CSV table of C-alpha atoms in Angstrom, one decimal:
chain,number,residue,atom,x,y,z
A,11,MET,CA,0.0,0.0,0.0
A,12,SER,CA,2.7,2.5,0.9
A,13,ARG,CA,4.5,1.7,-2.4
A,14,THR,CA,1.3,2.6,-4.3
A,15,ILE,CA,1.0,5.9,-2.4
A,16,ALA,CA,4.6,6.7,-3.1
A,17,LEU,CA,4.1,6.0,-6.8
A,18,ILE,CA,1.1,8.3,-6.9
A,19,PHE,CA,3.0,11.1,-5.2
A,20,ALA,CA,5.9,10.6,-7.6
A,21,SER,CA,3.6,10.8,-10.6
A,22,PHE,CA,2.0,14.0,-9.4
A,23,PHE,CA,5.4,15.5,-8.7
A,24,THR,CA,6.6,14.6,-12.2
A,25,LEU,CA,3.5,16.0,-13.8
A,26,ALA,CA,3.8,19.2,-11.8
A,27,ALA,CA,7.4,19.6,-12.8
A,28,LEU,CA,6.7,19.1,-16.5
A,29,SER,CA,3.8,21.5,-16.5
A,30,GLY,CA,6.0,24.1,-14.7
A,31,CYS,CA,8.6,23.7,-17.4
A,32,ASN,CA,6.1,24.4,-20.1
A,33,THR,CA,4.8,27.4,-18.3
A,34,VAL,CA,8.2,28.9,-17.8
A,35,ASP,CA,9.1,28.2,-21.4
A,36,GLY,CA,6.0,29.9,-22.6
A,37,ALA,CA,6.6,32.9,-20.4
A,38,GLY,CA,10.2,33.1,-21.8
A,39,GLN,CA,8.9,33.1,-25.3
A,40,ASP,CA,6.4,35.9,-24.5
A,41,VAL,CA,9.2,38.0,-23.0
A,42,GLU,CA,11.3,37.4,-26.0
A,43,HIS,CA,8.6,38.5,-28.4
A,44,ALA,CA,7.9,41.6,-26.4
A,45,GLY,CA,11.6,42.5,-26.5
A,46,GLU,CA,11.7,42.0,-30.3
A,47,ALA,CA,8.7,44.3,-30.6
A,48,VAL,CA,10.5,47.0,-28.5
A,49,GLN,CA,13.6,46.6,-30.7
A,50,ASP,CA,11.5,47.0,-33.9
A,51,ALA,CA,9.8,50.0,-32.5
A,52,ALA,CA,13.1,51.6,-31.5
A,53,GLN,CA,14.5,51.3,-35.1
């Protein structure tokens, strides 16, 4: 029983970590696009 609970917690932790990476990656892309827009406007 404790092995099943540990497996469930490990699965949730892995899913949370992967979704966090996608969120950070998406935010980085948004910041990059905003920076490019500022550069284009400055030229």
